[in-house]
XYZ file of C-alpha atoms in Angstrom:
586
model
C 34.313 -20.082 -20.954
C 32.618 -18.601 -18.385
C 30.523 -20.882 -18.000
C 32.514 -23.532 -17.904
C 34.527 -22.314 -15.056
C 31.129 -21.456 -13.039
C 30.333 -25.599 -13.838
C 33.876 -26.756 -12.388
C 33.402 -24.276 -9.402
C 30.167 -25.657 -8.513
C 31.469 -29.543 -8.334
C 34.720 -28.345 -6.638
C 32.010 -27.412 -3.647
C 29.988 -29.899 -3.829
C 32.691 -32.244 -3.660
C 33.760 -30.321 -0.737
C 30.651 -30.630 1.090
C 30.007 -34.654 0.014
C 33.584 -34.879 1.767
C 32.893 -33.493 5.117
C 29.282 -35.520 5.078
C 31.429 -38.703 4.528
C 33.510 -37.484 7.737
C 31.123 -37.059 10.307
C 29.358 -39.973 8.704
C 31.951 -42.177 9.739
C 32.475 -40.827 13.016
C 35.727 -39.216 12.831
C 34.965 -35.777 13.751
C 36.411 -36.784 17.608
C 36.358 -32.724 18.708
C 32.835 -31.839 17.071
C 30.754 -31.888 20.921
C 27.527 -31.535 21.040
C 25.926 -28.084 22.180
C 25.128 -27.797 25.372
C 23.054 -29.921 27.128
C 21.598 -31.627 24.306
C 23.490 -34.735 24.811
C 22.414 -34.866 28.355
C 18.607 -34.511 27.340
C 19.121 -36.928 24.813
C 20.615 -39.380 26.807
C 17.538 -38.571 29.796
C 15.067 -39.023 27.055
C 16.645 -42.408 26.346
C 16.528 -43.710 29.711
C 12.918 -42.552 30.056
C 11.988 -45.078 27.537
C 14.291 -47.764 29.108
C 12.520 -48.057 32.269
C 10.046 -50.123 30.581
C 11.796 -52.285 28.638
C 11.046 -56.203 29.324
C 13.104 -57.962 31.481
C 16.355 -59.562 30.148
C 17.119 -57.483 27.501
C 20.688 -57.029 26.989
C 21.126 -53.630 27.036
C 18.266 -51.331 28.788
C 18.655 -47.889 27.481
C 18.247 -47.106 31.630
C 22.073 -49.185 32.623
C 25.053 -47.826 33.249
C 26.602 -49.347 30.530
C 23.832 -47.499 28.182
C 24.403 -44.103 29.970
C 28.340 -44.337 29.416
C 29.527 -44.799 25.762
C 32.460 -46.945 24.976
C 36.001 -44.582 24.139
C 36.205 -45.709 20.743
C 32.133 -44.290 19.869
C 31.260 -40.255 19.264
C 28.718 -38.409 20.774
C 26.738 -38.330 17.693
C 27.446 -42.572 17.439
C 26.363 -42.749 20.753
C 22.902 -41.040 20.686
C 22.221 -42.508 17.370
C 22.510 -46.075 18.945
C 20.414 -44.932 22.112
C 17.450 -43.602 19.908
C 17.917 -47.132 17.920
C 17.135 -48.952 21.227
C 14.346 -47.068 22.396
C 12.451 -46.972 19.047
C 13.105 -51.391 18.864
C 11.732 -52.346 22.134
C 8.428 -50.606 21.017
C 7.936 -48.072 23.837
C 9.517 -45.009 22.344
C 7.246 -45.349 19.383
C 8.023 -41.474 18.764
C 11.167 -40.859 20.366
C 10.902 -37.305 19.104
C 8.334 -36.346 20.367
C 10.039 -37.433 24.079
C 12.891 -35.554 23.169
C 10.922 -32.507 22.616
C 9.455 -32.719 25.799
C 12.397 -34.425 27.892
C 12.776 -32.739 31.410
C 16.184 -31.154 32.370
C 17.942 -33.232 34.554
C 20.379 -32.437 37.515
C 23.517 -34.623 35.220
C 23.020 -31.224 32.619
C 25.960 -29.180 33.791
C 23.964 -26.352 32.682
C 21.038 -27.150 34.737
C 20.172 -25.652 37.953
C 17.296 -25.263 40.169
C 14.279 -22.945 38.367
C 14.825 -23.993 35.355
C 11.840 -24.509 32.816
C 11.461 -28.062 32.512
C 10.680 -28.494 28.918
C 13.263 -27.124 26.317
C 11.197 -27.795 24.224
C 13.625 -25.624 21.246
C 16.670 -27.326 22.311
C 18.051 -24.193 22.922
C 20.424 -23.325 25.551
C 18.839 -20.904 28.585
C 20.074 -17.110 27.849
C 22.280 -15.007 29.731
C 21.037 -12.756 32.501
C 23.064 -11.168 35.039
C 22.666 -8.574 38.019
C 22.696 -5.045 36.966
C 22.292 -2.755 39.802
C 18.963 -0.621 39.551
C 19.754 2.662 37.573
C 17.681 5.834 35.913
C 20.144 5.925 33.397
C 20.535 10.119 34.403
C 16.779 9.989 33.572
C 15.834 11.228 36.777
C 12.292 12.121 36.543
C 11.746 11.125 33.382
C 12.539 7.649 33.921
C 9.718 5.260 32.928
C 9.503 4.283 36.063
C 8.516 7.558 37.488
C 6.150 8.203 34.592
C 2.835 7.179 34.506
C 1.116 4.075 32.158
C -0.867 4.782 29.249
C -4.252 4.522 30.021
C -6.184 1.797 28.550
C -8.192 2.964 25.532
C -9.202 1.146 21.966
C -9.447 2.787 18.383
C -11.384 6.167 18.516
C -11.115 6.684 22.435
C -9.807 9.805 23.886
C -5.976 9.983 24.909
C -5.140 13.158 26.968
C -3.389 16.170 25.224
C -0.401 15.818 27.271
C 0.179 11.920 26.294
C 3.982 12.721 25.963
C 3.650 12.816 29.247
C 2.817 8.467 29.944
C 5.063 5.969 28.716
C 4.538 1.973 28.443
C 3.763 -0.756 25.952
C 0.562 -1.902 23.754
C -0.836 -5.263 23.784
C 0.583 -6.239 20.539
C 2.941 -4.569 17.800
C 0.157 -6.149 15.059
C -2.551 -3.501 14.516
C -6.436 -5.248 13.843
C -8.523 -4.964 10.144
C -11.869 -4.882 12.681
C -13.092 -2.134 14.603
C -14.420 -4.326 17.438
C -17.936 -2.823 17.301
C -20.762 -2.879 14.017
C -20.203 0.077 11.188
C -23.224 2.215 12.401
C -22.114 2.295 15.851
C -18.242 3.135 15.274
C -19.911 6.370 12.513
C -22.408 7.251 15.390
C -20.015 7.281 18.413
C -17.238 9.535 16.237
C -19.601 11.934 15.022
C -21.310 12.463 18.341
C -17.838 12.959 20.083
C -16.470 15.031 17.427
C -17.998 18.590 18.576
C -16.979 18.064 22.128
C -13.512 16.974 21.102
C -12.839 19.649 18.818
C -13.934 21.872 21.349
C -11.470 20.685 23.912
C -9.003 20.760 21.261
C -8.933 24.448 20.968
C -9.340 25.245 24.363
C -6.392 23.401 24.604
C -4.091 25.036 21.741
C -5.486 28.334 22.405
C -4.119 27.698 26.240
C -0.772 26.934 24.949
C -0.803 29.788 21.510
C -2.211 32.784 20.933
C -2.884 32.754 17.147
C -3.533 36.525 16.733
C -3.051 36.603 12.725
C -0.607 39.312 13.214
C 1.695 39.391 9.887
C 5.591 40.255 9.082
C 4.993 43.318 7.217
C 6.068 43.182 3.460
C 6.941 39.155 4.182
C 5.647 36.605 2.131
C 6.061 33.207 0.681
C 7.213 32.187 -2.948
C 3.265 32.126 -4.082
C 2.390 35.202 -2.365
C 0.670 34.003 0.715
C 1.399 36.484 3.959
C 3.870 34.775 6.498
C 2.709 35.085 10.421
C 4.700 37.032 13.020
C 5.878 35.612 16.595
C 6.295 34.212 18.917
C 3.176 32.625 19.781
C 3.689 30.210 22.231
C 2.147 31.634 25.284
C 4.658 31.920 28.289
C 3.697 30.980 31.667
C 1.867 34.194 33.738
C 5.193 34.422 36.199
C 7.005 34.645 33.373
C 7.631 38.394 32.466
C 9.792 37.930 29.078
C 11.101 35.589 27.077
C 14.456 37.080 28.248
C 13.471 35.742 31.826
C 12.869 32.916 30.605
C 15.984 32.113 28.832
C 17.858 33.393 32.150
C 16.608 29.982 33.961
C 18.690 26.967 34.191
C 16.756 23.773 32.597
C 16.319 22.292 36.099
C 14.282 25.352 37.063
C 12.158 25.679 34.450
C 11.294 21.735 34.962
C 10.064 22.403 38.574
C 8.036 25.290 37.710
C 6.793 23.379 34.795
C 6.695 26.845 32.871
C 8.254 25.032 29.286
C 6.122 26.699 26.518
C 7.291 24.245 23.862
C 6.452 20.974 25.223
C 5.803 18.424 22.636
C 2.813 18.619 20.442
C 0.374 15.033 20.236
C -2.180 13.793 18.343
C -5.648 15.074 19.935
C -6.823 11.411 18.700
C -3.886 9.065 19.592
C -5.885 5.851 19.166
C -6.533 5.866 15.791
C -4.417 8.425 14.672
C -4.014 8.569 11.095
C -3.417 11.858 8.945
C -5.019 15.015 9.660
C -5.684 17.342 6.887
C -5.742 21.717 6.996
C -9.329 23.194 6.770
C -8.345 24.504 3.269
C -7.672 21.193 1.914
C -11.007 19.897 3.196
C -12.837 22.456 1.399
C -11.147 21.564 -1.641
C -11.867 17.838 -1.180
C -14.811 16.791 1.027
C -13.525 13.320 0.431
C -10.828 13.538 3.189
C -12.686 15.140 5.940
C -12.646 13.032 8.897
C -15.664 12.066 11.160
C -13.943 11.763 14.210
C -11.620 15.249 14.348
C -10.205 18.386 12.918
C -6.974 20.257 11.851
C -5.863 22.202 14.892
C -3.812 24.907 13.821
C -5.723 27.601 11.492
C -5.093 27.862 7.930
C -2.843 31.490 8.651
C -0.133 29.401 10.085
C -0.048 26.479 7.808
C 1.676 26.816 3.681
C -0.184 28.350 0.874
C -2.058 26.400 -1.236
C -2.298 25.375 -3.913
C 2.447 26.159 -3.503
C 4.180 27.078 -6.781
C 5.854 23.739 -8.091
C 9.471 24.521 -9.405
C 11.633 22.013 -11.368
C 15.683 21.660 -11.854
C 14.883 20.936 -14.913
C 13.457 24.002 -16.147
C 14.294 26.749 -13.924
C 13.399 29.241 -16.934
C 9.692 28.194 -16.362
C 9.266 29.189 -12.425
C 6.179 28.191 -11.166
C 5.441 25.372 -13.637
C 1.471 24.828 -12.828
C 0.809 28.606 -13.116
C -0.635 28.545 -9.702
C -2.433 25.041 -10.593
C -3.105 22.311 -7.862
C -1.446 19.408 -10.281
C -4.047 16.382 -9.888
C -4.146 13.041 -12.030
C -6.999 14.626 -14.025
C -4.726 17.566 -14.960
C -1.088 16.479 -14.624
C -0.706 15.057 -18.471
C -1.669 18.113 -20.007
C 0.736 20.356 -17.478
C 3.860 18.272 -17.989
C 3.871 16.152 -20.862
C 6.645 17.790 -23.012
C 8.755 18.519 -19.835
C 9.804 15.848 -18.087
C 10.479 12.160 -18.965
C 8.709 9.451 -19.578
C 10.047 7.442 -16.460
C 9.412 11.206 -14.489
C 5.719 11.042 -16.007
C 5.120 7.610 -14.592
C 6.246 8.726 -11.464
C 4.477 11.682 -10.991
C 0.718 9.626 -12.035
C 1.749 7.782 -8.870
C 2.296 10.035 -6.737
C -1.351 11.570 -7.358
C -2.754 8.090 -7.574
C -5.023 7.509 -4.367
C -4.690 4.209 -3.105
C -6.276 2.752 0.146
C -4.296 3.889 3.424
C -5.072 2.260 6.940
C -8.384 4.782 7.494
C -9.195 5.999 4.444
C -10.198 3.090 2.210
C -13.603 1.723 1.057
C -13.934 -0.861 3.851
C -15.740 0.174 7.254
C -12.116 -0.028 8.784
C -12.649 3.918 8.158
C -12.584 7.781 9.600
C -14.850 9.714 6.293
C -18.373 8.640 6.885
C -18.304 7.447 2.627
C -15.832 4.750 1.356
C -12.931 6.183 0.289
C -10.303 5.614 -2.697
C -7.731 6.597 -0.102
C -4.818 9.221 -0.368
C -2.232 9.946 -2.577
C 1.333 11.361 -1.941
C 0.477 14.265 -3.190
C -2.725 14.833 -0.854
C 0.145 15.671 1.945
C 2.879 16.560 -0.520
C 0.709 18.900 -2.574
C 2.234 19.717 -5.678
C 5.729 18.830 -4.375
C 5.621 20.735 -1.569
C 3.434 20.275 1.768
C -0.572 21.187 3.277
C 1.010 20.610 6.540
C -1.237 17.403 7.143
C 0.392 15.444 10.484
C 0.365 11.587 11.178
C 1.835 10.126 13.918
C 5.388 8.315 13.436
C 5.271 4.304 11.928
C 8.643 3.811 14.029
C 7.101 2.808 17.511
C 4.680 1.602 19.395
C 1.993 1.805 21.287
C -0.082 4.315 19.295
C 0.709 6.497 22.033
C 4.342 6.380 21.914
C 4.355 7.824 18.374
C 5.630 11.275 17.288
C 3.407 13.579 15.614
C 4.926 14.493 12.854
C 4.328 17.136 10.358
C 4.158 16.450 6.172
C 8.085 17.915 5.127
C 8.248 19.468 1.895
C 9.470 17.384 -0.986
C 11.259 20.534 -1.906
C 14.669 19.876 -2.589
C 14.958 16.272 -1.691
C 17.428 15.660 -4.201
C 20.052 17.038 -1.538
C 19.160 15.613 1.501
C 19.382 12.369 2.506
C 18.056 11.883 5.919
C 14.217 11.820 4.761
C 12.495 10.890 7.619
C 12.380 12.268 11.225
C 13.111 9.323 13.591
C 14.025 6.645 10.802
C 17.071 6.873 8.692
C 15.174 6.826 5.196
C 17.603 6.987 2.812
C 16.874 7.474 -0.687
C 13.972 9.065 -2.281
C 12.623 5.803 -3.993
C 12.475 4.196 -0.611
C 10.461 7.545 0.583
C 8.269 6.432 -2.043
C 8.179 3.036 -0.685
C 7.223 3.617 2.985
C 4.470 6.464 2.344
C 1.880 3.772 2.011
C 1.780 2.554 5.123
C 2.106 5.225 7.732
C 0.582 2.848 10.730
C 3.814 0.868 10.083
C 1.613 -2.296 9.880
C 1.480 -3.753 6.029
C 1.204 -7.194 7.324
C -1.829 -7.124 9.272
C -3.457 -4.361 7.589
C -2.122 -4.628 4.455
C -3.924 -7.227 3.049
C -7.387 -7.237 4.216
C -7.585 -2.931 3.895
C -5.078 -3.171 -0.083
C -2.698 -0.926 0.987
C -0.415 0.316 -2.421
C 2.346 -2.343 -2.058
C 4.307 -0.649 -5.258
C 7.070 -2.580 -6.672
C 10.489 -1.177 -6.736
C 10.360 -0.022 -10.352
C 7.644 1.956 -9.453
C 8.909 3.576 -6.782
C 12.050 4.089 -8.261
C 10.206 6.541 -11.087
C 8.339 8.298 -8.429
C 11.799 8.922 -6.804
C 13.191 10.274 -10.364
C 10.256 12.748 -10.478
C 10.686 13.834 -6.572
C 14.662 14.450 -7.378
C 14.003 17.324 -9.615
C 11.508 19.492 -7.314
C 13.648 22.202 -6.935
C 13.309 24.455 -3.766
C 11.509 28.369 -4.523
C 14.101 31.122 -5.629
C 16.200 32.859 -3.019
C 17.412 36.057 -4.747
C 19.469 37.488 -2.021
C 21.548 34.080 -1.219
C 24.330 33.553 -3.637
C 26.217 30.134 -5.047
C 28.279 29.664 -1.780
C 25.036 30.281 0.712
C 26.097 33.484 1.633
C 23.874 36.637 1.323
C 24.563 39.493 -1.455
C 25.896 42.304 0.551
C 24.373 44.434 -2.108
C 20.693 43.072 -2.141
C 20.725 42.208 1.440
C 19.400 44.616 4.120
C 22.236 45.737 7.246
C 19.449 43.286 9.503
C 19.962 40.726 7.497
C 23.344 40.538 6.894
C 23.896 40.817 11.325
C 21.172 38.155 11.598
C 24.048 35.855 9.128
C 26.649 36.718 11.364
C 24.729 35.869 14.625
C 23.591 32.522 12.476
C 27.247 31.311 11.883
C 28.726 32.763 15.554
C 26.681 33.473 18.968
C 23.883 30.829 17.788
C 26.109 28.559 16.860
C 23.282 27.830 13.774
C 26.021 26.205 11.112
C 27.063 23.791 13.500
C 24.294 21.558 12.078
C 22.565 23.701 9.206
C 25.025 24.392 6.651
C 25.907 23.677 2.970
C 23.316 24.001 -0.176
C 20.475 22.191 1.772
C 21.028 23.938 5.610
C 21.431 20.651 7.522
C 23.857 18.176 8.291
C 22.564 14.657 7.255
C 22.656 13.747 11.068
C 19.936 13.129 13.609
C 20.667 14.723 16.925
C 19.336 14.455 20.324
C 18.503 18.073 21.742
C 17.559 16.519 25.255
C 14.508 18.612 25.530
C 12.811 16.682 28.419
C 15.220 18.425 30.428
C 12.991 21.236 30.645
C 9.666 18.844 31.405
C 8.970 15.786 32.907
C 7.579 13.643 30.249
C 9.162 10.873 27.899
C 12.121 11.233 26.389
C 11.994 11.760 22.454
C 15.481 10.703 21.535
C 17.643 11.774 18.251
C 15.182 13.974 15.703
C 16.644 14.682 11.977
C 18.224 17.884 11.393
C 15.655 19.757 9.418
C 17.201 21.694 5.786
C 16.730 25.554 6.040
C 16.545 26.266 2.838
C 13.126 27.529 1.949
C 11.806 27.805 5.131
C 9.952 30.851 5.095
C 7.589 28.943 3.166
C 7.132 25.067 5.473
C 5.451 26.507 8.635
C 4.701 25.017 11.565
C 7.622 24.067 12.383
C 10.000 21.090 14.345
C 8.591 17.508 13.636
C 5.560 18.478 15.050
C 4.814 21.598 14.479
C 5.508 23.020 18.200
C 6.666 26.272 17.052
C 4.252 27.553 14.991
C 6.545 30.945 13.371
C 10.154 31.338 12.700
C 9.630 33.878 16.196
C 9.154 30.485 17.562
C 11.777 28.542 16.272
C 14.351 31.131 17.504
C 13.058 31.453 21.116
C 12.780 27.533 21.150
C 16.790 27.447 20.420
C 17.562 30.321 22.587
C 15.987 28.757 25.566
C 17.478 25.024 25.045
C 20.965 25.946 24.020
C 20.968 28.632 26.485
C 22.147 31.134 23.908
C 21.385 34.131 25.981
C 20.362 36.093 22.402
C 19.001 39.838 23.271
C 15.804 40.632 21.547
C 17.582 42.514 19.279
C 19.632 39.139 17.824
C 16.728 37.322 17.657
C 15.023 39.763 15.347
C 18.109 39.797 13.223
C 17.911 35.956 12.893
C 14.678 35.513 11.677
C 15.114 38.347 9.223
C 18.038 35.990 7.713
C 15.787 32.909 7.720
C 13.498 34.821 6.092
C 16.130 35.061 3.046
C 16.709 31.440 2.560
């Protein structure tokens, strides 16, 4: 029956539609007019071709008796005759092609002086008014008080400071060649390399002072130590961080004495993940000819991170301090998890060929390459703290650095990427592969993964049951236990829900609010604007360092005197110990 009715339905419409076509085919559609000037071209193309007609025909396209259709015609009758006329008297052979390039003429209504004289889309002009000249509030961080990005190809230096340049690249399409022979492009990166790294730390060690000083008796769910802050570096006529959080954002802008200023790429023009010096060691296969981690292994996760499951909470650490790899992952979870889960996880160790590490000489590692898997970032579910920059913008230069998030978790968050509104954790899956945001251009000649949604629908069924590491001391309603938490702790709560104002975006099981947010940091530097940045989950986050998108704030110490400063908090030293003490517990 069904059927049936589906049958009748479809010859009801198409009766419908044969109905209308028999209208306008008969010219009785008398208010259907034509869009604008079209009719007027069409009728100028016309009389083009009539001005050659032979003498004494009886109706030259080019008369007025041509140009003005009789009452009882259409629009559509009209031009339908006029195109009949050219194409008889043999010099509009292809009247098309003169209406495609037919010139706009002053009887358009719509025409006026400036005009391009071909429409050749037979499209109407578009709509542009006067707007009086505005910074939008910008002030100095207006693009058109910043400077351009300077001009510079794949594997050419971009300064350190690149947040501060703004403008556009040539094209939004990236390029499968590298412009120059193989040998050459290995040569020049591995001669630059040295000096760049150098610069590199002379630059980070300008901005941080990475002492290796510890949190006594603090570590993370595997055991590794966790660092003590802050260690930004504050500008020498700055006394305290106290000071410094007395000065209105305007001030600290002039005296250009902002410790957290964005974090880029030290290789913006090809970009491309970085990985820690720890992972390297482990696998020679990703180490990059061109450039280095820079941040040292102290302030980036343990590895290889415990790997806990929802599934089996009884189990803890399920790889028993085990980096899970394709080689070993059968063996370590078959029994456990699904069969759908199993699939899942296989492709998230897979390797498959990413924009610069693949086998062709479109490549940073000196050998071909099988590529990188989720899991070379996402390490056993969790993160190495590899960066990339952002696939949402362009040029190169425009994009975020971003830092690798944990998977940790995932199942209750829903916001899963920093700038783009990722939703879902199979369509996480789906985007990993291409992290230059180019699969058209690059995809095909490089072989970048292209999964198919069934596939990335298991590896999202594996990532939903990562759970996040134990909290002991936080209880079913993500409040501490007064009776296993420490008097510290238990202010630093308090100051987290009140005087910080904390829980006005990090609250519930997962510490954030689904929401991206605009913090309006440029107004304590001149440089380009970020925009709205995800809310980042608390939960676990003793154990994710560095920290923001991209990694600015390389401690919790950090973190807190990066909020106390931009939400002018006015927190005494005192409150901000108290505060990381109760991040530490989540």
């Amino acid at each position: 029956m069904n059927d049936r009715y589906r049958v009748v339905g479809q010859c009801v419409v198409m009766l419908a539609v044969c109905a209308v076509l028999a209208i306008l085919a008969t010219g009785r559609a008398k208010d259907i007019q034509p869009a604008r000037g079209l009719a007027s071209d069409a009728s100028a193309a016309v009389a083009d071709a009539g001005r050659s007609l032979p003498a004494g025909d009886e109706n030259p396209a080019g008369s007025t008796a041509a140009a003005k259709p009789d009452k009882s015609t259409t629009p559509t009758d009209t031009r339908q005759a006029e195109m009949r006329d050219a194409r008889k008297s043999g010099t509009a052979s292809n009247a098309a092609q003169q209406l495609a390039s037919v010139e706009a003429r002053p009887s358009d209504p719509y025409w006026k002086e400036g005009d391009s004289a071909a429409r050749h889309m037979l499209q109407s002009p578009p709509v542009s008014i006067e707007r009086a000249n505005t910074d939008w509030n910008l002030g100095p961080n207006h693009y058109s008080r910043l400077p351009e990005y300077p001009k510079a190809n794949a594997g050419e230096r971009t300064p350190f400071d690149i947040w501060r340049y703004q403008g556009r690249g040539g094209s939004s399409f990236g390029d499968p060649t590298l412009g120059m022979p193989w040998e050459e492009w290995m040569e020049r990166n591995v001669r630059l390399k040295t000096q760049l790294m150098e610069d590199v730390r002379r630059y980070m060690d300008g901005r941080f002072n990475f002492s290796g000083e510890r949190i006594e008796g603090q570590y993370m769910a595997g055991g590794k130590p966790i660092m003590k802050g802050p260690v930004a570096r504050l500008a020498g006529n700055v006394k305290s961080w106290e000071a410094l959080a007395s000065m209105t954002p305007e001030e600290i802008r002039q005296r250009d004495i902002f410790p957290y200023k964005p974090l880029a790429h030290p290789l913006a023009t090809t970009a491309h993940m970085v990985f820690p010096e720890f992972w390297v060691k482990a696998h020679p296969e990703h180490e990059r000819m061109d450039m280095d981690m820079d941040i040292p292994d102290d302030y980036l996760p343990e590895f290889p991170p415990p790997l806990f499951l929802t599934t089996h909470k009884e189990m803890g650490d399920v790889t028993n301090g085990q980096e899970v790899t394709i080689g070993n992952y059968y063996e370590m979870f078959n029994g456990l998890i699904t069969a759908e889960q199993m699939e899942g996880l296989k492709e998230l160790l897979r390797p498959t060929a990413s924009t610069w590490f693949n086998h062709t000489t479109h490549r940073v590692t000196v050998e071909p390459s099988a590529g990188v898997g989720c899991f070379s970032c996402h390490v056993n579910g969790h993160t190495n703290a590899a960066f990339e920059l952002a696939p949402d913008s362009r040029p190169n230069q425009a994009r975020l650095r971003v830092d690798t998030p944990t998977i940790r978790g995932n199942f209750n968050v829903m916001q899963l990427s920093s700038k783009r509104s990722i939703r879902g954790l199979d369509h996480f899956a789906e985007v990993e592969e291409y992290f230059d945001g180019d699969p058209g251009s690059l995809g095909q000649p490089i072989g970048l993964a292209n999964r198919q949604r069934s596939l990335t629908n298991r590896m999202g069924d594996f990532m939903a049951i990562v759970d996040y590491a134990p909290a002991p001391k936080l209880s079913p309603l993500m409040t501490l236990y007064p009776t296993l938490a420490t008097e510290q702790e238990l202010r630093g709560e308090r100051i987290f829900h009140g005087k910080a104002q904390c829980a006005k975006c990090h609250y519930g099981p997962a510490f954030t609010d689904e929401y991206m947010h605009d913090l309006q940091v440029e107004r304590f530097y001149v440089g380009r604007p970020e925009g709205p940045i995800k809310t980042f989950a608390l939960r676990g986050i003793k154990d994710t360092p560095p920290y923001m998108h991209d990694g600015r704030c390389p401690t919790l110490h950090d973190v807190v005197e990066f909020f106390n400063v931009i939400l002018e908090l006015k927190l005494t030293h005192d409150e901000k110990e108290d505060l990381v003490a109760y991040l530490l517990c989540l």
